[in-house]
Coordinates of C-alpha atoms and ligand atoms in Angstrom, one line a residue:
Chain A
M1 CA 2.6 13.1 48.9
T2 CA 4.1 11.1 51.6
T3 CA 6.8 8.6 51.5
S4 CA 6.4 7.3 55.0
N5 CA 4.9 4.1 53.9
P6 CA 7.4 2.2 51.8
Q7 CA 4.9 -0.5 50.9
S8 CA 2.6 1.7 48.8
F9 CA 3.0 2.7 45.2
E10 CA 3.2 6.3 46.3
R11 CA 6.4 8.1 45.7
E12 CA 7.6 11.6 45.7
S13 CA 6.3 13.3 42.5
S14 CA 5.7 16.8 41.2
W15 CA 2.1 15.9 40.3
N16 CA 0.6 16.8 43.7
I17 CA -2.1 14.2 43.4
D18 CA -2.7 12.0 46.5
Q19 CA -3.7 8.4 46.3
A20 CA -7.3 8.9 47.3
T21 CA -7.9 11.5 44.6
F22 CA -6.3 9.3 42.1
L23 CA -8.4 6.3 43.0
K24 CA -11.6 8.3 43.0
A25 CA -10.8 9.7 39.5
L26 CA -9.9 6.2 38.4
R27 CA -13.3 4.9 39.5
Q28 CA -14.9 7.7 37.6
R29 CA -12.9 6.9 34.5
Y30 CA -14.0 3.3 34.7
T31 CA -17.6 4.5 35.0
F32 CA -17.2 6.5 31.8
D33 CA -15.9 3.3 30.1
K34 CA -19.0 1.4 31.1
V35 CA -21.4 4.2 30.1
F36 CA -19.8 4.4 26.7
A37 CA -19.8 0.6 26.2
T38 CA -23.5 0.6 27.1
L39 CA -24.3 3.4 24.7
A40 CA -22.5 1.6 21.9
L41 CA -24.3 -1.6 22.7
L42 CA -27.6 0.3 22.6
A43 CA -26.8 1.7 19.2
V44 CA -26.1 -1.8 17.9
V45 CA -29.3 -3.3 19.4
F46 CA -31.4 -0.5 18.1
S47 CA -30.2 -0.7 14.5
L48 CA -30.4 -4.5 14.5
F49 CA -33.8 -4.4 16.1
V50 CA -35.2 -2.1 13.4
L51 CA -33.7 -4.2 10.7
A52 CA -35.0 -7.4 12.2
V53 CA -38.5 -6.0 12.5
L54 CA -38.4 -4.9 8.9
L55 CA -37.1 -8.2 7.7
I56 CA -39.6 -10.3 9.7
D57 CA -42.5 -8.1 8.6
V58 CA -41.4 -8.5 4.9
F59 CA -40.8 -12.2 5.4
I60 CA -44.3 -12.8 6.9
D61 CA -46.0 -10.9 4.1
G62 CA -44.0 -12.2 1.2
I63 CA -42.6 -15.7 1.8
G64 CA -45.9 -17.3 0.8
R65 CA -45.5 -15.7 -2.7
V66 CA -41.9 -16.8 -3.3
N67 CA -42.2 -20.0 -5.3
W68 CA -41.1 -21.3 -8.6
S69 CA -43.8 -19.8 -10.7
F70 CA -43.3 -16.4 -9.0
L71 CA -39.7 -16.6 -10.1
T72 CA -40.4 -17.7 -13.6
S73 CA -43.5 -15.8 -14.6
F74 CA -43.8 -12.5 -16.3
P75 CA -45.6 -9.6 -14.6
S76 CA -49.3 -9.7 -15.0
R77 CA -52.4 -7.6 -14.1
R78 CA -53.7 -10.6 -12.2
P79 CA -51.8 -10.8 -8.9
A80 CA -52.2 -14.6 -8.7
E81 CA -50.3 -15.1 -12.0
A82 CA -47.8 -12.3 -11.7
G83 CA -44.1 -13.0 -11.4
L84 CA -40.9 -11.1 -11.6
V85 CA -38.7 -13.1 -14.0
S86 CA -38.0 -10.2 -16.3
A87 CA -37.1 -7.9 -13.4
L88 CA -34.9 -10.6 -11.9
V89 CA -33.1 -11.3 -15.2
G90 CA -32.8 -7.5 -15.7
T91 CA -31.2 -7.0 -12.3
V92 CA -28.8 -9.8 -12.9
W93 CA -27.8 -8.4 -16.3
V94 CA -27.4 -4.9 -15.1
M95 CA -25.4 -5.9 -12.0
V96 CA -23.1 -8.2 -14.0
L97 CA -22.4 -5.3 -16.4
V98 CA -22.0 -2.8 -13.6
A99 CA -19.4 -5.1 -12.0
L100 CA -17.6 -5.6 -15.3
I101 CA -17.5 -1.9 -15.9
T102 CA -16.7 -0.5 -12.5
F103 CA -14.1 -3.0 -11.4
P104 CA -11.5 -2.4 -14.1
V105 CA -12.3 1.3 -14.6
G106 CA -12.6 2.1 -10.9
V107 CA -9.5 0.1 -9.9
G108 CA -7.6 1.5 -12.8
A109 CA -8.4 5.0 -12.0
G110 CA -7.6 4.5 -8.3
V111 CA -4.3 2.9 -9.1
F112 CA -3.4 5.7 -11.5
L113 CA -4.3 8.4 -9.1
E114 CA -2.6 6.8 -6.1
E115 CA 0.5 5.2 -7.6
F116 CA 1.4 6.8 -10.9
I117 CA 0.5 10.5 -10.8
S118 CA 2.6 12.6 -8.5
D119 CA 0.9 14.4 -5.7
N120 CA 0.3 17.8 -7.1
W121 CA -2.6 20.3 -7.2
F122 CA -4.1 18.5 -10.2
A123 CA -4.2 15.2 -8.3
R124 CA -5.7 16.9 -5.3
A125 CA -8.3 18.6 -7.4
I126 CA -9.3 15.3 -8.9
E127 CA -9.5 13.7 -5.5
I128 CA -11.8 16.4 -4.1
N129 CA -14.0 16.2 -7.2
I130 CA -14.3 12.4 -6.9
S131 CA -15.3 12.7 -3.3
N132 CA -17.9 15.2 -4.3
L133 CA -19.2 13.0 -7.1
A134 CA -19.8 10.2 -4.5
A135 CA -22.3 12.6 -2.8
V136 CA -24.2 13.7 -5.9
P137 CA -27.9 12.6 -5.7
S138 CA -28.6 9.6 -7.9
I139 CA -31.3 11.3 -9.9
I140 CA -28.7 13.7 -11.3
Y141 CA -26.8 10.7 -12.6
G142 CA -30.1 9.6 -14.2
L143 CA -30.4 12.9 -16.0
L144 CA -26.8 12.6 -17.2
G145 CA -27.4 9.0 -18.3
L146 CA -30.5 10.1 -20.1
Q147 CA -28.6 12.6 -22.1
V148 CA -25.3 10.8 -22.7
F149 CA -26.2 7.2 -22.9
V150 CA -29.8 7.2 -24.1
R151 CA -29.6 10.1 -26.5
V152 CA -26.1 10.8 -27.6
M153 CA -24.9 7.2 -27.6
F154 CA -28.1 5.9 -29.1
P155 CA -26.3 4.1 -32.0
I156 CA -24.5 2.0 -29.4
T157 CA -27.0 1.6 -26.6
Q158 CA -30.2 1.7 -28.7
G159 CA -31.7 4.1 -26.1
R160 CA -33.5 2.9 -23.0
S161 CA -31.6 -0.3 -22.8
I162 CA -29.9 -2.6 -20.3
L163 CA -26.6 -1.1 -21.5
S164 CA -27.7 2.5 -20.8
G165 CA -28.9 1.5 -17.4
A166 CA -25.7 -0.3 -16.5
L167 CA -23.6 2.6 -17.7
T168 CA -25.6 5.0 -15.7
L169 CA -25.4 3.0 -12.6
S170 CA -21.7 2.4 -13.2
L171 CA -21.1 6.2 -13.2
L172 CA -23.1 6.4 -10.1
V173 CA -20.9 3.9 -8.1
L174 CA -17.5 4.5 -9.7
P175 CA -16.5 7.1 -7.1
I176 CA -17.1 4.6 -4.4
V177 CA -14.8 2.0 -6.1
I178 CA -12.2 4.7 -6.8
I179 CA -12.1 6.0 -3.3
A180 CA -12.0 2.5 -1.8
T181 CA -9.2 1.6 -4.1
R182 CA -7.2 4.6 -3.2
E183 CA -7.7 4.2 0.5
S184 CA -6.6 0.6 0.4
L185 CA -3.6 1.3 -1.7
R186 CA -2.6 4.0 0.8
A187 CA -2.8 1.5 3.5
V188 CA -0.1 -0.7 1.9
P189 CA 3.2 0.2 3.6
G190 CA 5.7 2.2 1.6
S191 CA 8.4 -0.2 2.6
I192 CA 6.9 -2.8 0.3
R193 CA 7.1 -0.4 -2.6
Q194 CA 10.7 0.5 -1.7
A195 CA 11.6 -3.2 -1.5
G196 CA 10.3 -3.7 -5.0
F197 CA 11.9 -0.7 -6.5
A198 CA 15.3 -1.5 -4.9
L199 CA 15.2 -4.8 -6.8
G200 CA 14.9 -3.0 -10.1
A201 CA 11.2 -3.4 -10.6
T202 CA 9.2 -0.9 -12.6
R203 CA 6.3 0.9 -11.1
W204 CA 3.8 -1.4 -12.8
Q205 CA 5.7 -4.5 -11.6
V206 CA 5.6 -3.2 -8.0
V207 CA 2.0 -2.4 -8.2
R208 CA 0.9 -5.5 -10.0
E209 CA 2.9 -8.0 -8.0
H210 CA 3.0 -6.5 -4.5
V211 CA 0.8 -3.5 -3.9
L212 CA -2.4 -4.4 -5.6
P213 CA -2.7 -7.9 -4.2
L214 CA -2.3 -6.5 -0.7
A215 CA -4.9 -3.8 -1.4
M216 CA -7.3 -6.3 -3.0
P217 CA -9.4 -7.1 0.1
G218 CA -10.1 -3.4 0.6
V219 CA -10.8 -2.9 -3.1
L220 CA -13.3 -5.8 -3.1
T221 CA -15.0 -4.3 0.0
G222 CA -15.4 -1.1 -2.1
V223 CA -16.9 -3.2 -4.9
I224 CA -19.3 -4.8 -2.5
L225 CA -20.5 -1.4 -1.3
A226 CA -20.8 -0.1 -4.8
L227 CA -22.8 -3.1 -6.1
S228 CA -25.0 -3.0 -3.0
R229 CA -25.8 0.6 -3.7
A230 CA -26.4 0.0 -7.4
I231 CA -28.7 -2.9 -6.9
G232 CA -31.2 -0.9 -4.9
E233 CA -31.2 2.2 -7.1
T234 CA -34.5 3.1 -8.8
A235 CA -34.5 6.8 -9.5
P236 CA -31.8 7.0 -12.1
L237 CA -33.2 4.0 -13.9
I238 CA -36.7 5.5 -14.0
T239 CA -35.1 8.7 -15.2
I240 CA -33.4 7.0 -18.1
G241 CA -36.7 5.3 -18.9
A242 CA -36.5 1.7 -17.6
L243 CA -40.0 0.2 -18.2
T244 CA -42.1 -1.4 -15.6
Y245 CA -43.8 -4.0 -17.8
I246 CA -41.4 -6.2 -19.7
P247 CA -43.1 -9.4 -21.0
F248 CA -39.9 -10.9 -22.5
L249 CA -36.3 -11.8 -21.7
P250 CA -33.3 -10.2 -23.4
E251 CA -31.3 -12.6 -25.5
L252 CA -27.7 -13.4 -24.6
S253 CA -26.1 -11.2 -27.1
L254 CA -25.2 -7.6 -27.9
K255 CA -28.7 -7.2 -29.2
G256 CA -30.0 -8.4 -25.8
L257 CA -28.0 -5.7 -24.1
Q258 CA -29.7 -3.2 -26.3
S259 CA -33.2 -4.2 -25.3
P260 CA -35.5 -2.4 -22.9
F261 CA -35.5 -3.7 -19.4
T262 CA -36.7 -3.5 -15.8
V263 CA -35.1 -4.3 -12.5
L264 CA -36.3 -5.6 -9.2
P265 CA -36.6 -2.3 -7.3
I266 CA -38.7 -0.8 -10.1
Q267 CA -40.9 -3.9 -10.2
I268 CA -41.3 -3.7 -6.4
F269 CA -42.1 0.0 -6.6
N270 CA -44.7 -0.7 -9.2
W271 CA -46.4 -3.4 -7.1
V272 CA -46.3 -1.3 -4.0
S273 CA -48.1 1.6 -5.7
R274 CA -51.0 -0.6 -6.8
P275 CA -54.2 -0.3 -4.8
Q276 CA -55.0 -4.1 -4.5
A277 CA -53.7 -5.7 -1.3
D278 CA -52.6 -8.8 -3.2
F279 CA -49.9 -6.7 -4.9
Y280 CA -48.4 -5.8 -1.5
S281 CA -47.6 -9.4 -0.8
L282 CA -46.1 -9.6 -4.3
A283 CA -43.9 -6.6 -3.4
A284 CA -42.8 -8.3 -0.2
G285 CA -41.9 -11.4 -2.2
G286 CA -40.0 -9.2 -4.6
I287 CA -38.1 -7.7 -1.7
I288 CA -37.1 -11.2 -0.4
V289 CA -35.8 -12.1 -3.9
L290 CA -33.9 -8.8 -4.1
M291 CA -32.3 -9.5 -0.7
V292 CA -31.3 -13.0 -1.8
V293 CA -29.7 -11.7 -5.0
L294 CA -27.8 -9.0 -2.9
L295 CA -26.6 -11.6 -0.4
L296 CA -25.4 -14.0 -3.2
M297 CA -23.6 -11.1 -4.8
N298 CA -21.9 -10.1 -1.6
A299 CA -21.1 -13.6 -0.7
T300 CA -19.2 -14.0 -3.9
A301 CA -17.2 -10.9 -3.3
I302 CA -16.5 -11.9 0.3
Y303 CA -15.4 -15.3 -0.9
L304 CA -13.0 -13.6 -3.4
R305 CA -11.8 -11.3 -0.7
N306 CA -11.0 -14.1 1.6
R307 CA -9.0 -15.9 -1.1
F308 CA -6.9 -12.8 -1.6
Q309 CA -6.4 -12.4 2.1
K310 CA -4.6 -15.7 2.3
Chain B
M1 CA 44.7 15.0 2.1
I2 CA 47.5 14.1 -0.2
S3 CA 47.8 10.6 1.2
D4 CA 44.0 10.3 0.7
S5 CA 44.1 11.0 -3.0
M6 CA 47.1 8.6 -3.4
N7 CA 45.1 5.9 -1.7
Q8 CA 42.3 6.4 -4.1
T9 CA 44.3 5.9 -7.2
L10 CA 45.3 2.5 -5.9
T11 CA 41.8 1.2 -5.4
E12 CA 39.3 1.7 -8.2
A13 CA 36.3 3.8 -7.2
A14 CA 32.9 2.1 -7.8
L15 CA 30.9 5.2 -7.0
R16 CA 32.1 8.7 -7.0
A17 CA 30.1 11.7 -5.6
Q18 CA 31.3 15.1 -6.6
N19 CA 29.9 18.2 -5.0
V20 CA 26.5 16.6 -4.3
F21 CA 23.7 18.8 -2.9
V22 CA 20.4 17.3 -2.0
Y23 CA 17.2 19.3 -1.5
Y24 CA 13.8 18.2 -0.2
G25 CA 11.5 20.8 -1.7
S26 CA 13.2 24.0 -1.2
T27 CA 15.2 23.0 1.9
L28 CA 18.8 22.0 1.5
A29 CA 19.3 18.8 3.4
V30 CA 22.9 17.9 2.6
R31 CA 25.5 20.2 1.1
D32 CA 28.6 19.6 -1.0
V33 CA 29.5 16.0 -0.5
T34 CA 32.5 14.7 -2.4
L35 CA 33.7 11.1 -1.8
D36 CA 34.7 8.0 -3.6
I37 CA 33.4 4.5 -2.7
P38 CA 36.2 2.0 -3.3
K39 CA 35.3 -1.2 -5.1
N40 CA 35.1 -4.4 -3.1
K41 CA 35.5 -2.6 0.2
I42 CA 33.0 -1.8 2.9
T43 CA 32.4 1.9 3.5
A44 CA 30.6 3.0 6.6
F45 CA 28.6 6.2 7.0
I46 CA 28.4 7.4 10.5
G47 CA 27.1 10.6 12.1
P48 CA 24.3 12.0 14.3
S49 CA 20.6 11.6 13.4
G50 CA 19.4 13.8 10.6
C51 CA 22.8 14.6 9.1
G52 CA 21.8 13.1 5.8
K53 CA 23.4 9.7 5.7
S54 CA 20.3 8.0 4.4
T55 CA 19.8 10.9 2.0
I56 CA 23.2 10.4 0.4
L57 CA 22.8 6.7 0.4
R58 CA 19.6 7.0 -1.5
C59 CA 21.3 9.2 -4.1
F60 CA 23.5 6.3 -5.1
N61 CA 20.7 4.1 -6.4
R62 CA 18.3 6.9 -7.3
T63 CA 15.7 6.0 -4.7
N64 CA 15.4 9.7 -4.0
D65 CA 13.6 9.9 -7.3
L66 CA 10.7 8.2 -5.6
I67 CA 10.4 10.9 -3.0
S68 CA 8.3 13.7 -4.4
G69 CA 10.2 17.0 -4.1
A70 CA 13.6 15.5 -3.6
R71 CA 16.3 16.9 -5.9
V72 CA 19.9 16.0 -6.4
E73 CA 22.5 18.4 -7.7
G74 CA 26.1 17.7 -8.4
K75 CA 27.6 14.6 -10.0
I76 CA 27.5 11.0 -9.0
T77 CA 29.3 8.5 -11.2
F78 CA 29.1 4.8 -11.3
H79 CA 32.2 3.4 -13.0
G80 CA 32.6 6.7 -14.6
R81 CA 29.1 7.0 -15.9
D82 CA 26.9 9.8 -14.6
L83 CA 24.0 8.3 -12.7
Y84 CA 21.8 11.3 -13.2
A85 CA 22.6 11.9 -16.9
K86 CA 19.7 12.1 -19.3
G87 CA 19.0 8.7 -20.7
V88 CA 20.1 6.8 -17.6
D89 CA 17.3 4.6 -16.6
P90 CA 16.7 4.6 -12.8
V91 CA 15.3 1.0 -12.9
E92 CA 18.6 -0.2 -14.4
V93 CA 20.6 1.7 -11.8
R94 CA 18.6 0.1 -9.0
R95 CA 19.1 -3.3 -10.6
R96 CA 22.8 -2.9 -10.4
I97 CA 23.0 -1.1 -7.1
G98 CA 20.9 -2.9 -4.6
M99 CA 19.6 -1.7 -1.2
V100 CA 18.8 -3.2 2.2
F101 CA 16.7 -1.2 4.5
Q102 CA 16.7 -0.3 8.1
K103 CA 13.5 -2.2 8.9
P104 CA 13.4 -5.7 7.4
N105 CA 10.8 -5.5 4.7
P106 CA 10.2 -8.9 3.1
F107 CA 7.3 -9.2 0.7
P108 CA 4.4 -10.8 2.4
K109 CA 4.9 -13.8 0.2
S110 CA 6.7 -17.1 0.4
I111 CA 10.4 -17.1 1.2
Y112 CA 11.0 -18.6 -2.2
E113 CA 9.0 -15.9 -4.0
N114 CA 10.9 -13.2 -2.0
I115 CA 14.1 -14.3 -3.7
A116 CA 12.6 -15.2 -7.1
F117 CA 10.8 -12.0 -7.7
G118 CA 13.8 -9.8 -8.5
A119 CA 15.3 -12.5 -10.7
R120 CA 12.0 -13.0 -12.6
I121 CA 11.3 -9.4 -13.3
N122 CA 14.9 -8.9 -14.4
G123 CA 14.6 -11.7 -17.0
Y124 CA 16.7 -14.3 -15.2
Q125 CA 16.8 -17.4 -17.5
G126 CA 18.7 -20.0 -15.4
N127 CA 17.4 -22.5 -12.8
M128 CA 15.3 -20.6 -10.3
D129 CA 15.6 -23.3 -7.6
E130 CA 19.4 -23.1 -7.7
L131 CA 19.4 -19.3 -7.6
V132 CA 17.2 -19.3 -4.6
E133 CA 19.3 -21.8 -2.7
Q134 CA 22.5 -20.1 -3.7
S135 CA 21.3 -16.7 -2.6
L136 CA 20.0 -18.0 0.7
R137 CA 23.3 -19.8 1.3
S138 CA 25.3 -16.6 0.6
A139 CA 23.1 -14.8 3.1
A140 CA 23.8 -17.5 5.7
I141 CA 20.2 -18.3 6.2
W142 CA 19.7 -21.4 4.0
D143 CA 20.0 -23.9 6.9
E144 CA 17.3 -22.1 8.8
V145 CA 14.7 -21.9 6.0
K146 CA 15.5 -24.7 3.7
D147 CA 12.5 -26.8 5.0
K148 CA 10.0 -24.0 4.7
L149 CA 10.6 -22.2 1.5
K150 CA 6.9 -22.1 0.9
E151 CA 6.1 -20.3 4.1
S152 CA 5.7 -16.5 4.3
G153 CA 8.7 -14.4 4.6
L154 CA 6.9 -12.7 7.5
S155 CA 6.9 -15.9 9.5
L156 CA 10.7 -15.4 10.2
S157 CA 12.2 -13.6 13.1
G158 CA 13.5 -10.1 12.6
G159 CA 17.1 -11.1 12.1
Q160 CA 16.1 -13.9 9.7
Q161 CA 13.9 -11.4 7.8
Q162 CA 16.9 -9.1 7.4
R163 CA 19.1 -11.8 6.1
L164 CA 16.3 -12.8 3.8
C165 CA 16.3 -9.2 2.5
I166 CA 20.0 -9.4 2.0
A167 CA 19.6 -12.7 0.1
R168 CA 16.9 -11.0 -2.0
A169 CA 19.3 -8.2 -2.8
I170 CA 22.2 -10.4 -3.8
A171 CA 20.0 -12.7 -5.9
I172 CA 19.9 -10.2 -8.7
E173 CA 23.7 -9.9 -8.5
P174 CA 24.1 -6.2 -8.1
E175 CA 27.6 -4.7 -8.0
I176 CA 27.0 -2.6 -5.0
I177 CA 24.8 -3.2 -2.0
L178 CA 23.7 -0.1 0.0
M179 CA 22.7 -0.9 3.6
D180 CA 20.8 1.6 5.6
E181 CA 21.2 0.6 9.3
P182 CA 20.7 -3.0 8.5
C183 CA 21.2 -4.2 12.1
S184 CA 19.4 -1.5 14.0
A185 CA 16.4 -3.9 14.6
L186 CA 18.5 -6.9 15.3
D187 CA 19.9 -8.6 18.4
P188 CA 23.6 -8.9 18.9
I189 CA 23.8 -12.4 17.6
S190 CA 21.9 -11.7 14.4
T191 CA 24.0 -8.5 14.1
L192 CA 27.2 -10.6 14.2
K193 CA 25.8 -12.9 11.6
V194 CA 25.0 -10.0 9.3
E195 CA 28.5 -8.6 9.9
E196 CA 30.2 -11.9 9.1
L197 CA 28.1 -12.1 6.0
M198 CA 29.2 -8.6 4.9
Q199 CA 32.8 -9.7 5.2
Q200 CA 32.1 -12.6 2.9
L201 CA 30.1 -10.6 0.5
K202 CA 32.9 -8.0 0.2
E203 CA 34.8 -10.3 -2.1
R204 CA 32.2 -10.0 -4.8
Y205 CA 30.3 -6.8 -3.9
T206 CA 31.0 -3.3 -2.9
I207 CA 29.1 -2.4 0.3
V208 CA 28.1 0.9 1.8
I209 CA 26.6 0.7 5.2
V210 CA 25.0 3.4 7.4
T211 CA 25.3 2.6 11.1
H212 CA 24.9 4.3 14.4
N213 CA 27.0 1.6 16.0
M214 CA 30.6 2.8 16.3
Q215 CA 31.9 -0.7 17.1
Q216 CA 30.1 -2.0 14.1
A217 CA 31.7 0.6 11.9
S218 CA 35.1 0.0 13.2
R219 CA 34.7 -3.8 13.1
V220 CA 33.4 -4.2 9.5
S221 CA 34.4 -1.3 7.4
D222 CA 37.5 -0.4 5.5
K223 CA 36.7 3.3 5.1
T224 CA 34.5 5.5 7.2
A225 CA 32.7 8.8 6.3
F226 CA 31.7 11.0 9.2
F227 CA 28.8 13.3 8.5
N228 CA 27.5 16.1 10.7
A229 CA 24.7 18.6 10.6
E230 CA 25.1 22.3 11.3
A231 CA 22.4 24.9 11.9
T232 CA 21.7 27.3 9.0
D233 CA 20.8 30.9 9.5
K234 CA 17.2 30.0 8.5
G235 CA 16.8 27.8 11.5
G236 CA 17.1 24.5 9.7
K237 CA 19.9 22.0 9.7
V238 CA 22.0 21.0 6.8
G239 CA 24.2 17.9 6.7
Y240 CA 27.8 17.8 5.4
L241 CA 30.7 15.4 5.2
V242 CA 33.2 16.2 7.9
E243 CA 35.8 13.6 7.3
Y244 CA 36.4 10.6 5.1
D245 CA 39.3 8.3 5.6
D246 CA 40.4 4.8 6.3
T247 CA 38.4 3.4 9.2
S248 CA 41.5 3.0 11.4
T249 CA 42.4 6.6 10.9
I250 CA 38.9 7.8 11.7
F251 CA 38.8 5.9 14.9
S252 CA 42.3 6.3 16.1
N253 CA 43.7 9.5 14.7
P254 CA 41.0 11.6 13.0
K255 CA 42.1 15.0 11.7
Q256 CA 38.9 16.8 12.8
E257 CA 38.0 17.6 16.4
Y258 CA 34.4 16.9 15.7
T259 CA 35.2 13.4 14.4
R260 CA 37.3 12.6 17.5
D261 CA 34.5 13.7 19.8
Y262 CA 31.9 11.7 17.9
V263 CA 33.7 8.4 17.7
S264 CA 34.7 8.6 21.3
G265 CA 31.1 9.3 22.3
R266 CA 31.8 12.9 23.6
F267 CA 29.5 14.5 21.1
G268 CA 27.0 17.2 21.8
Ligands
ATP1 N1 11.4 12.3 2.5 C1 11.9 13.4 3.1 N2 11.2 14.6 2.9 C2 11.7 15.7 3.5 N3 12.8 15.8 4.2 C3 13.5 14.7 4.4 C4 13.1 13.4 3.9 N4 14.0 12.5 4.2 C5 14.9 13.2 5.0 N5 14.6 14.5 5.1 C6 15.4 15.5 5.8 O1 16.8 15.4 5.4 C7 17.6 15.5 6.5 C8 18.5 14.3 6.5 O2 17.8 13.1 6.7 P1 18.3 11.6 6.6 O3 17.2 10.7 6.7 O4 19.2 11.5 5.4 O5 19.2 11.6 8.0 P2 20.1 10.4 8.5 O6 21.4 10.9 8.7 O7 19.8 9.2 7.8 O8 19.4 10.3 10.0 P3 19.1 8.9 10.8 O9 20.5 8.6 11.4 O10 18.2 9.4 11.9 O11 18.6 7.9 9.9 C9 16.8 15.6 7.7 O12 16.8 16.9 8.1 C10 15.4 15.2 7.3 O13 14.4 15.9 7.9
MG2 MG1 18.8 7.3 8.1

């Protein structure tokens, strides 16, 4: 609190902090910065390390099994002949259907709730319920799918079929897509909407031409999350009665969609639970294939997202 | 007040507000505004922050409809037609009464598309390239952007963006352009450009401008409305129209003490 030295930064102030105290506190603040940065780095290293160990372990066990015949053979009791073509095709089928169902329905619901309905108690009630739905255990969705899709909608789905599985998984991940859509619509500045309305655009024109394109990267991130969740789900599919042994491929038709199916996680689960060691390496190979499918799927979505961001 | 009403019979009113009250939810924001906006003139709204200038402006093209809870009472007519009558389509109202906002808000799309959008959605049939050029020329920005029509509207400077927004508004040929502090984010040179532009546009359009800049109001406008806010017994504030007259009268010889204090900067 002295002004005797005109060169220093110090000046008369009501704060009553002298320079030395300030500098000491400042050093302490920098220390906190460093501590926090280190902790954050540790968190990153730790999670990456665990993941890397897991991946390397799986890779060492399974890479020997991943070859053309593994990808093109049906499951078998003899490990040497077993493959996962039916599970792979089942997963691809189910995921394509899930994407086709959740994208329009999820985005449509999100757009309606965010842009068209006014913000009243009803909208808020729906919002809370959707957030809760996202947290419901997946097995519950399995039970719901079993009743609704397998039993009630039997004439359409023909029971324990690809269609029933895809519909069940779609229900499971819809909240994720809806929430992501709403969040990214909310992030679009209101001034863009005002600009559109002031030019005599209708709500749909504003949403279609300006708001949704801006929200699309966020929407696609939501779709990526949703599909990544769906591809690994086993419990709801087992609940609705996906089989583990499928010695045929569904045809490319509505009939094909109504046929029984299995998916990679179920196949992997099945192999892991066998006593013979040979099946372990099959399971590891299956995990590698599942990862590759997941990465391809996400790469597609990221590619689309980047195109929208331009 | 007698001279006032005589004036108004001479110039046709494009917009007429009669006893307009605006509420946000249950709070009254502006009370009892009655004024005529003359055709092919520039009308300025001035007044302290929060006195309801933007609120009244938004009533004229029904953008208040987009704010949940906003409610307009009273009568606003556009060439004699009640803007808030049943059966009046707000989209059509906004198509005929355009708006330029305080913060430039071009669409994050190409300059060309910024102009073309309004025309396209409103069913414009003519040559789009011509319309785009003509609108950009009218907004005095053509020379600056003619070589980069495909570039994003966001790549322009703030002043250019605002003129792009004006070009966008006039591309759909509205009858009235409402401007809410269009120059508040601009440097003096861009501001002058926009002001010159308004003088040219006045021949074809009716303009209402909200501004905090007294010089601007006195430079560009023909008529000036001074709004103020007064405290209510519930502790809130409610805006009202203090005085509305020719700009020269408001700035040199206002009838109300409040107005005199405000325009001479002795307010508060
Ligand atoms: N969307 C809204 N919701 C609730 N209240 C609002 C809303 N917009 C404005 N108001 C209220 O209405 C009153 C008038 O606001 P308005 O924006 O019209 O003032 P203004 O004169 O344009 O002020 P400024 O000069 O700062 O832009 C203020 O008390 C404000 O709090
Ligand atoms: Mg305002």
